[in-house]
Amino acid sequence: MSREVLNPEDMYGTVAFGFSHATTSTSVKTIHCAGQVAWDKDYNVVGGDDLASQCRQVFDNLKQVLAAAGATPADVVRMRTYVVNYSPDKLDHIGPAIAAFYGDSLPAANTLLGVAALAMPEFLIEVEVTAQIDA
């Protein structure tokens, strides 16, 4: 897979915040992952109203979906993060979960959006990604 992360040196740094300015790719297989929430396989919400626990489950779910497509977090080229009733203090929980998701790979481009609600009232966070791999 040819994935290149772009972080221009003359711009503000973003990697410490869990995202890069852009990601380019010339791959031929694109994987569009639906937004993942904190459900386990039995539809139980993992973490209740604990955002950090829900984050861990969301990113575990994303890893499983990516693996099923033959991809890893290192293949992600775009992330969108939706957080209910967002406030900056929630980054204390979201940031470490994103960092753990990527591991040693540089993060892809990410947009974090505060929303009033998600599909179910117990969901606190939903994350969708796009990944690209060689076919």
mmCIF file with all atom_site columns, C-alpha atoms in Angstrom:
data_model
loop_
_atom_site.group_PDB
_atom_site.id
_atom_site.type_symbol
_atom_site.label_atom_id
_atom_site.label_alt_id
_atom_site.label_comp_id
_atom_site.label_asym_id
_atom_site.label_entity_id
_atom_site.label_seq_id
_atom_site.pdbx_PDB_ins_code
_atom_site.Cartn_x
_atom_site.Cartn_y
_atom_site.Cartn_z
_atom_site.occupancy
_atom_site.B_iso_or_equiv
_atom_site.pdbx_formal_charge
_atom_site.auth_seq_id
_atom_site.auth_comp_id
_atom_site.auth_asym_id
_atom_site.auth_atom_id
_atom_site.pdbx_PDB_model_num
ATOM 1   C CA . MET A 1 1   ? 0.000   0.000  0.000  1.00 0.00 ? 1   MET A CA 1
ATOM 2   C CA . SER A 1 2   ? 1.365   3.406  -0.816 1.00 0.00 ? 2   SER A CA 1
ATOM 3   C CA . ARG A 1 3   ? 0.157   5.711  1.932  1.00 0.00 ? 3   ARG A CA 1
ATOM 4   C CA . GLU A 1 4   ? 1.864   9.001  2.589  1.00 0.00 ? 4   GLU A CA 1
ATOM 5   C CA . VAL A 1 5   ? 1.063   11.173 5.579  1.00 0.00 ? 5   VAL A CA 1
ATOM 6   C CA . LEU A 1 6   ? 1.489   14.908 5.034  1.00 0.00 ? 6   LEU A CA 1
ATOM 7   C CA . ASN A 1 7   ? 2.410   17.259 7.851  1.00 0.00 ? 7   ASN A CA 1
ATOM 8   C CA . PRO A 1 8   ? 3.972   20.408 6.351  1.00 0.00 ? 8   PRO A CA 1
ATOM 9   C CA . GLU A 1 9   ? 6.779   21.736 8.527  1.00 0.00 ? 9   GLU A CA 1
ATOM 10  C CA . ASP A 1 10  ? 5.611   25.331 8.112  1.00 0.00 ? 10  ASP A CA 1
ATOM 11  C CA . MET A 1 11  ? 2.184   24.547 9.604  1.00 0.00 ? 11  MET A CA 1
ATOM 12  C CA . TYR A 1 12  ? 1.057   23.883 13.151 1.00 0.00 ? 12  TYR A CA 1
ATOM 13  C CA . GLY A 1 13  ? 1.811   20.413 14.501 1.00 0.00 ? 13  GLY A CA 1
ATOM 14  C CA . THR A 1 14  ? -1.074  17.967 14.681 1.00 0.00 ? 14  THR A CA 1
ATOM 15  C CA . VAL A 1 15  ? 0.322   14.493 15.399 1.00 0.00 ? 15  VAL A CA 1
ATOM 16  C CA . ALA A 1 16  ? 0.293   15.120 19.151 1.00 0.00 ? 16  ALA A CA 1
ATOM 17  C CA . PHE A 1 17  ? -3.455  15.742 18.815 1.00 0.00 ? 17  PHE A CA 1
ATOM 18  C CA . GLY A 1 18  ? -4.055  12.432 17.025 1.00 0.00 ? 18  GLY A CA 1
ATOM 19  C CA . PHE A 1 19  ? -4.284  13.471 13.391 1.00 0.00 ? 19  PHE A CA 1
ATOM 20  C CA . SER A 1 20  ? -2.252  14.482 10.365 1.00 0.00 ? 20  SER A CA 1
ATOM 21  C CA . HIS A 1 21  ? -3.066  17.320 7.972  1.00 0.00 ? 21  HIS A CA 1
ATOM 22  C CA . ALA A 1 22  ? -3.597  14.966 5.025  1.00 0.00 ? 22  ALA A CA 1
ATOM 23  C CA . THR A 1 23  ? -3.014  11.471 3.756  1.00 0.00 ? 23  THR A CA 1
ATOM 24  C CA . THR A 1 24  ? -2.395  10.560 0.134  1.00 0.00 ? 24  THR A CA 1
ATOM 25  C CA . SER A 1 25  ? -2.695  7.147  -1.406 1.00 0.00 ? 25  SER A CA 1
ATOM 26  C CA . THR A 1 26  ? -2.403  5.529  -4.784 1.00 0.00 ? 26  THR A CA 1
ATOM 27  C CA . SER A 1 27  ? -3.875  2.209  -3.686 1.00 0.00 ? 27  SER A CA 1
ATOM 28  C CA . VAL A 1 28  ? -6.537  0.466  -5.691 1.00 0.00 ? 28  VAL A CA 1
ATOM 29  C CA . LYS A 1 29  ? -8.705  -1.076 -2.958 1.00 0.00 ? 29  LYS A CA 1
ATOM 30  C CA . THR A 1 30  ? -10.623 1.373  -0.787 1.00 0.00 ? 30  THR A CA 1
ATOM 31  C CA . ILE A 1 31  ? -12.410 0.276  2.386  1.00 0.00 ? 31  ILE A CA 1
ATOM 32  C CA . HIS A 1 32  ? -15.208 2.512  3.665  1.00 0.00 ? 32  HIS A CA 1
ATOM 33  C CA . CYS A 1 33  ? -15.985 1.491  7.242  1.00 0.00 ? 33  CYS A CA 1
ATOM 34  C CA . ALA A 1 34  ? -19.347 2.366  8.712  1.00 0.00 ? 34  ALA A CA 1
ATOM 35  C CA . GLY A 1 35  ? -19.270 4.389  11.888 1.00 0.00 ? 35  GLY A CA 1
ATOM 36  C CA . GLN A 1 36  ? -18.486 2.090  14.798 1.00 0.00 ? 36  GLN A CA 1
ATOM 37  C CA . VAL A 1 37  ? -19.979 2.478  18.241 1.00 0.00 ? 37  VAL A CA 1
ATOM 38  C CA . ALA A 1 38  ? -19.357 0.760  21.581 1.00 0.00 ? 38  ALA A CA 1
ATOM 39  C CA . TRP A 1 39  ? -21.543 -2.295 20.914 1.00 0.00 ? 39  TRP A CA 1
ATOM 40  C CA . ASP A 1 40  ? -20.133 -5.745 21.497 1.00 0.00 ? 40  ASP A CA 1
ATOM 41  C CA . LYS A 1 41  ? -21.281 -8.685 19.329 1.00 0.00 ? 41  LYS A CA 1
ATOM 42  C CA . ASP A 1 42  ? -24.394 -9.106 21.530 1.00 0.00 ? 42  ASP A CA 1
ATOM 43  C CA . TYR A 1 43  ? -25.438 -5.441 21.186 1.00 0.00 ? 43  TYR A CA 1
ATOM 44  C CA . ASN A 1 44  ? -24.333 -4.579 24.713 1.00 0.00 ? 44  ASN A CA 1
ATOM 45  C CA . VAL A 1 45  ? -22.939 -1.066 25.074 1.00 0.00 ? 45  VAL A CA 1
ATOM 46  C CA . VAL A 1 46  ? -19.452 -1.537 26.476 1.00 0.00 ? 46  VAL A CA 1
ATOM 47  C CA . GLY A 1 47  ? -18.544 1.135  28.990 1.00 0.00 ? 47  GLY A CA 1
ATOM 48  C CA . GLY A 1 48  ? -21.957 2.560  29.851 1.00 0.00 ? 48  GLY A CA 1
ATOM 49  C CA . ASP A 1 49  ? -21.504 6.284  30.358 1.00 0.00 ? 49  ASP A CA 1
ATOM 50  C CA . ASP A 1 50  ? -17.710 6.017  30.583 1.00 0.00 ? 50  ASP A CA 1
ATOM 51  C CA . LEU A 1 51  ? -16.311 7.686  27.470 1.00 0.00 ? 51  LEU A CA 1
ATOM 52  C CA . ALA A 1 52  ? -12.850 6.103  27.788 1.00 0.00 ? 52  ALA A CA 1
ATOM 53  C CA . SER A 1 53  ? -14.335 2.596  27.874 1.00 0.00 ? 53  SER A CA 1
ATOM 54  C CA . GLN A 1 54  ? -16.605 3.330  24.938 1.00 0.00 ? 54  GLN A CA 1
ATOM 55  C CA . CYS A 1 55  ? -13.595 4.667  23.012 1.00 0.00 ? 55  CYS A CA 1
ATOM 56  C CA . ARG A 1 56  ? -11.662 1.445  23.569 1.00 0.00 ? 56  ARG A CA 1
ATOM 57  C CA . GLN A 1 57  ? -14.581 -0.637 22.279 1.00 0.00 ? 57  GLN A CA 1
ATOM 58  C CA . VAL A 1 58  ? -15.106 1.610  19.251 1.00 0.00 ? 58  VAL A CA 1
ATOM 59  C CA . PHE A 1 59  ? -11.467 1.292  18.206 1.00 0.00 ? 59  PHE A CA 1
ATOM 60  C CA . ASP A 1 60  ? -11.432 -2.454 18.890 1.00 0.00 ? 60  ASP A CA 1
ATOM 61  C CA . ASN A 1 61  ? -14.473 -2.750 16.610 1.00 0.00 ? 61  ASN A CA 1
ATOM 62  C CA . LEU A 1 62  ? -12.731 -0.720 13.908 1.00 0.00 ? 62  LEU A CA 1
ATOM 63  C CA . LYS A 1 63  ? -9.670  -2.960 14.095 1.00 0.00 ? 63  LYS A CA 1
ATOM 64  C CA . GLN A 1 64  ? -11.896 -6.014 13.620 1.00 0.00 ? 64  GLN A CA 1
ATOM 65  C CA . VAL A 1 65  ? -13.651 -4.500 10.591 1.00 0.00 ? 65  VAL A CA 1
ATOM 66  C CA . LEU A 1 66  ? -10.344 -3.456 9.045  1.00 0.00 ? 66  LEU A CA 1
ATOM 67  C CA . ALA A 1 67  ? -8.841  -6.908 9.645  1.00 0.00 ? 67  ALA A CA 1
ATOM 68  C CA . ALA A 1 68  ? -11.816 -8.539 7.934  1.00 0.00 ? 68  ALA A CA 1
ATOM 69  C CA . ALA A 1 69  ? -10.988 -6.415 4.871  1.00 0.00 ? 69  ALA A CA 1
ATOM 70  C CA . GLY A 1 70  ? -7.272  -7.252 5.066  1.00 0.00 ? 70  GLY A CA 1
ATOM 71  C CA . ALA A 1 71  ? -6.284  -3.861 6.458  1.00 0.00 ? 71  ALA A CA 1
ATOM 72  C CA . THR A 1 72  ? -4.802  -2.422 9.646  1.00 0.00 ? 72  THR A CA 1
ATOM 73  C CA . PRO A 1 73  ? -4.926  1.009  11.290 1.00 0.00 ? 73  PRO A CA 1
ATOM 74  C CA . ALA A 1 74  ? -1.741  1.854  9.341  1.00 0.00 ? 74  ALA A CA 1
ATOM 75  C CA . ASP A 1 75  ? -3.867  1.698  6.158  1.00 0.00 ? 75  ASP A CA 1
ATOM 76  C CA . VAL A 1 76  ? -6.383  4.297  7.344  1.00 0.00 ? 76  VAL A CA 1
ATOM 77  C CA . VAL A 1 77  ? -6.358  7.438  5.203  1.00 0.00 ? 77  VAL A CA 1
ATOM 78  C CA . ARG A 1 78  ? -9.336  9.269  6.761  1.00 0.00 ? 78  ARG A CA 1
ATOM 79  C CA . MET A 1 79  ? -11.084 9.247  10.143 1.00 0.00 ? 79  MET A CA 1
ATOM 80  C CA . ARG A 1 80  ? -14.191 11.051 11.331 1.00 0.00 ? 80  ARG A CA 1
ATOM 81  C CA . THR A 1 81  ? -14.950 11.130 15.047 1.00 0.00 ? 81  THR A CA 1
ATOM 82  C CA . TYR A 1 82  ? -18.396 12.080 16.358 1.00 0.00 ? 82  TYR A CA 1
ATOM 83  C CA . VAL A 1 83  ? -18.735 12.863 20.070 1.00 0.00 ? 83  VAL A CA 1
ATOM 84  C CA . VAL A 1 84  ? -21.988 13.572 21.892 1.00 0.00 ? 84  VAL A CA 1
ATOM 85  C CA . ASN A 1 85  ? -22.001 16.892 23.769 1.00 0.00 ? 85  ASN A CA 1
ATOM 86  C CA . TYR A 1 86  ? -18.358 17.492 22.927 1.00 0.00 ? 86  TYR A CA 1
ATOM 87  C CA . SER A 1 87  ? -16.162 19.651 25.143 1.00 0.00 ? 87  SER A CA 1
ATOM 88  C CA . PRO A 1 88  ? -12.344 19.907 25.004 1.00 0.00 ? 88  PRO A CA 1
ATOM 89  C CA . ASP A 1 89  ? -11.897 17.943 28.247 1.00 0.00 ? 89  ASP A CA 1
ATOM 90  C CA . LYS A 1 90  ? -13.203 14.853 26.421 1.00 0.00 ? 90  LYS A CA 1
ATOM 91  C CA . LEU A 1 91  ? -9.950  14.794 24.454 1.00 0.00 ? 91  LEU A CA 1
ATOM 92  C CA . ASP A 1 92  ? -8.348  13.373 27.621 1.00 0.00 ? 92  ASP A CA 1
ATOM 93  C CA . HIS A 1 93  ? -10.222 10.133 26.821 1.00 0.00 ? 93  HIS A CA 1
ATOM 94  C CA . ILE A 1 94  ? -10.401 10.282 23.034 1.00 0.00 ? 94  ILE A CA 1
ATOM 95  C CA . GLY A 1 95  ? -6.750  11.156 22.352 1.00 0.00 ? 95  GLY A CA 1
ATOM 96  C CA . PRO A 1 96  ? -5.214  8.130  24.104 1.00 0.00 ? 96  PRO A CA 1
ATOM 97  C CA . ALA A 1 97  ? -7.715  5.796  22.405 1.00 0.00 ? 97  ALA A CA 1
ATOM 98  C CA . ILE A 1 98  ? -6.789  7.159  18.988 1.00 0.00 ? 98  ILE A CA 1
ATOM 99  C CA . ALA A 1 99  ? -3.077  6.860  19.808 1.00 0.00 ? 99  ALA A CA 1
ATOM 100 C CA . ALA A 1 100 ? -3.553  3.233  20.913 1.00 0.00 ? 100 ALA A CA 1
ATOM 101 C CA . PHE A 1 101 ? -5.500  2.502  17.719 1.00 0.00 ? 101 PHE A CA 1
ATOM 102 C CA . TYR A 1 102 ? -2.657  3.700  15.486 1.00 0.00 ? 102 TYR A CA 1
ATOM 103 C CA . GLY A 1 103 ? 0.162   2.322  17.633 1.00 0.00 ? 103 GLY A CA 1
ATOM 104 C CA . ASP A 1 104 ? 3.478   3.168  15.955 1.00 0.00 ? 104 ASP A CA 1
ATOM 105 C CA . SER A 1 105 ? 1.838   4.436  12.733 1.00 0.00 ? 105 SER A CA 1
ATOM 106 C CA . LEU A 1 106 ? 1.325   8.118  12.112 1.00 0.00 ? 106 LEU A CA 1
ATOM 107 C CA . PRO A 1 107 ? -2.366  9.008  12.353 1.00 0.00 ? 107 PRO A CA 1
ATOM 108 C CA . ALA A 1 108 ? -4.397  9.767  9.243  1.00 0.00 ? 108 ALA A CA 1
ATOM 109 C CA . ALA A 1 109 ? -6.397  12.917 8.642  1.00 0.00 ? 109 ALA A CA 1
ATOM 110 C CA . ASN A 1 110 ? -9.203  13.201 11.215 1.00 0.00 ? 110 ASN A CA 1
ATOM 111 C CA . THR A 1 111 ? -12.147 15.487 11.782 1.00 0.00 ? 111 THR A CA 1
ATOM 112 C CA . LEU A 1 112 ? -13.679 15.554 15.258 1.00 0.00 ? 112 LEU A CA 1
ATOM 113 C CA . LEU A 1 113 ? -17.289 16.701 15.404 1.00 0.00 ? 113 LEU A CA 1
ATOM 114 C CA . GLY A 1 114 ? -19.438 17.472 18.410 1.00 0.00 ? 114 GLY A CA 1
ATOM 115 C CA . VAL A 1 115 ? -22.996 16.223 17.904 1.00 0.00 ? 115 VAL A CA 1
ATOM 116 C CA . ALA A 1 116 ? -26.215 16.425 19.891 1.00 0.00 ? 116 ALA A CA 1
ATOM 117 C CA . ALA A 1 117 ? -26.926 12.699 19.640 1.00 0.00 ? 117 ALA A CA 1
ATOM 118 C CA . LEU A 1 118 ? -26.022 9.484  17.833 1.00 0.00 ? 118 LEU A CA 1
ATOM 119 C CA . ALA A 1 119 ? -28.246 6.609  16.647 1.00 0.00 ? 119 ALA A CA 1
ATOM 120 C CA . MET A 1 120 ? -28.952 5.354  20.182 1.00 0.00 ? 120 MET A CA 1
ATOM 121 C CA . PRO A 1 121 ? -29.042 7.522  23.316 1.00 0.00 ? 121 PRO A CA 1
ATOM 122 C CA . GLU A 1 122 ? -26.426 5.385  25.112 1.00 0.00 ? 122 GLU A CA 1
ATOM 123 C CA . PHE A 1 123 ? -23.746 5.950  22.441 1.00 0.00 ? 123 PHE A CA 1
ATOM 124 C CA . LEU A 1 124 ? -21.201 8.621  23.418 1.00 0.00 ? 124 LEU A CA 1
ATOM 125 C CA . ILE A 1 125 ? -18.849 8.291  20.440 1.00 0.00 ? 125 ILE A CA 1
ATOM 126 C CA . GLU A 1 126 ? -18.897 6.984  16.883 1.00 0.00 ? 126 GLU A CA 1
ATOM 127 C CA . VAL A 1 127 ? -15.888 6.738  14.583 1.00 0.00 ? 127 VAL A CA 1
ATOM 128 C CA . GLU A 1 128 ? -15.774 5.993  10.868 1.00 0.00 ? 128 GLU A CA 1
ATOM 129 C CA . VAL A 1 129 ? -12.657 5.406  8.800  1.00 0.00 ? 129 VAL A CA 1
ATOM 130 C CA . THR A 1 130 ? -11.619 4.988  5.223  1.00 0.00 ? 130 THR A CA 1
ATOM 131 C CA . ALA A 1 131 ? -8.628  2.767  4.487  1.00 0.00 ? 131 ALA A CA 1
ATOM 132 C CA . GLN A 1 132 ? -6.775  1.854  1.331  1.00 0.00 ? 132 GLN A CA 1
ATOM 133 C CA . ILE A 1 133 ? -4.699  -1.209 0.552  1.00 0.00 ? 133 ILE A CA 1
ATOM 134 C CA . ASP A 1 134 ? -3.154  -2.817 -2.501 1.00 0.00 ? 134 ASP A CA 1
ATOM 135 C CA . ALA A 1 135 ? -5.549  -5.198 -4.203 1.00 0.00 ? 135 ALA A CA 1
#
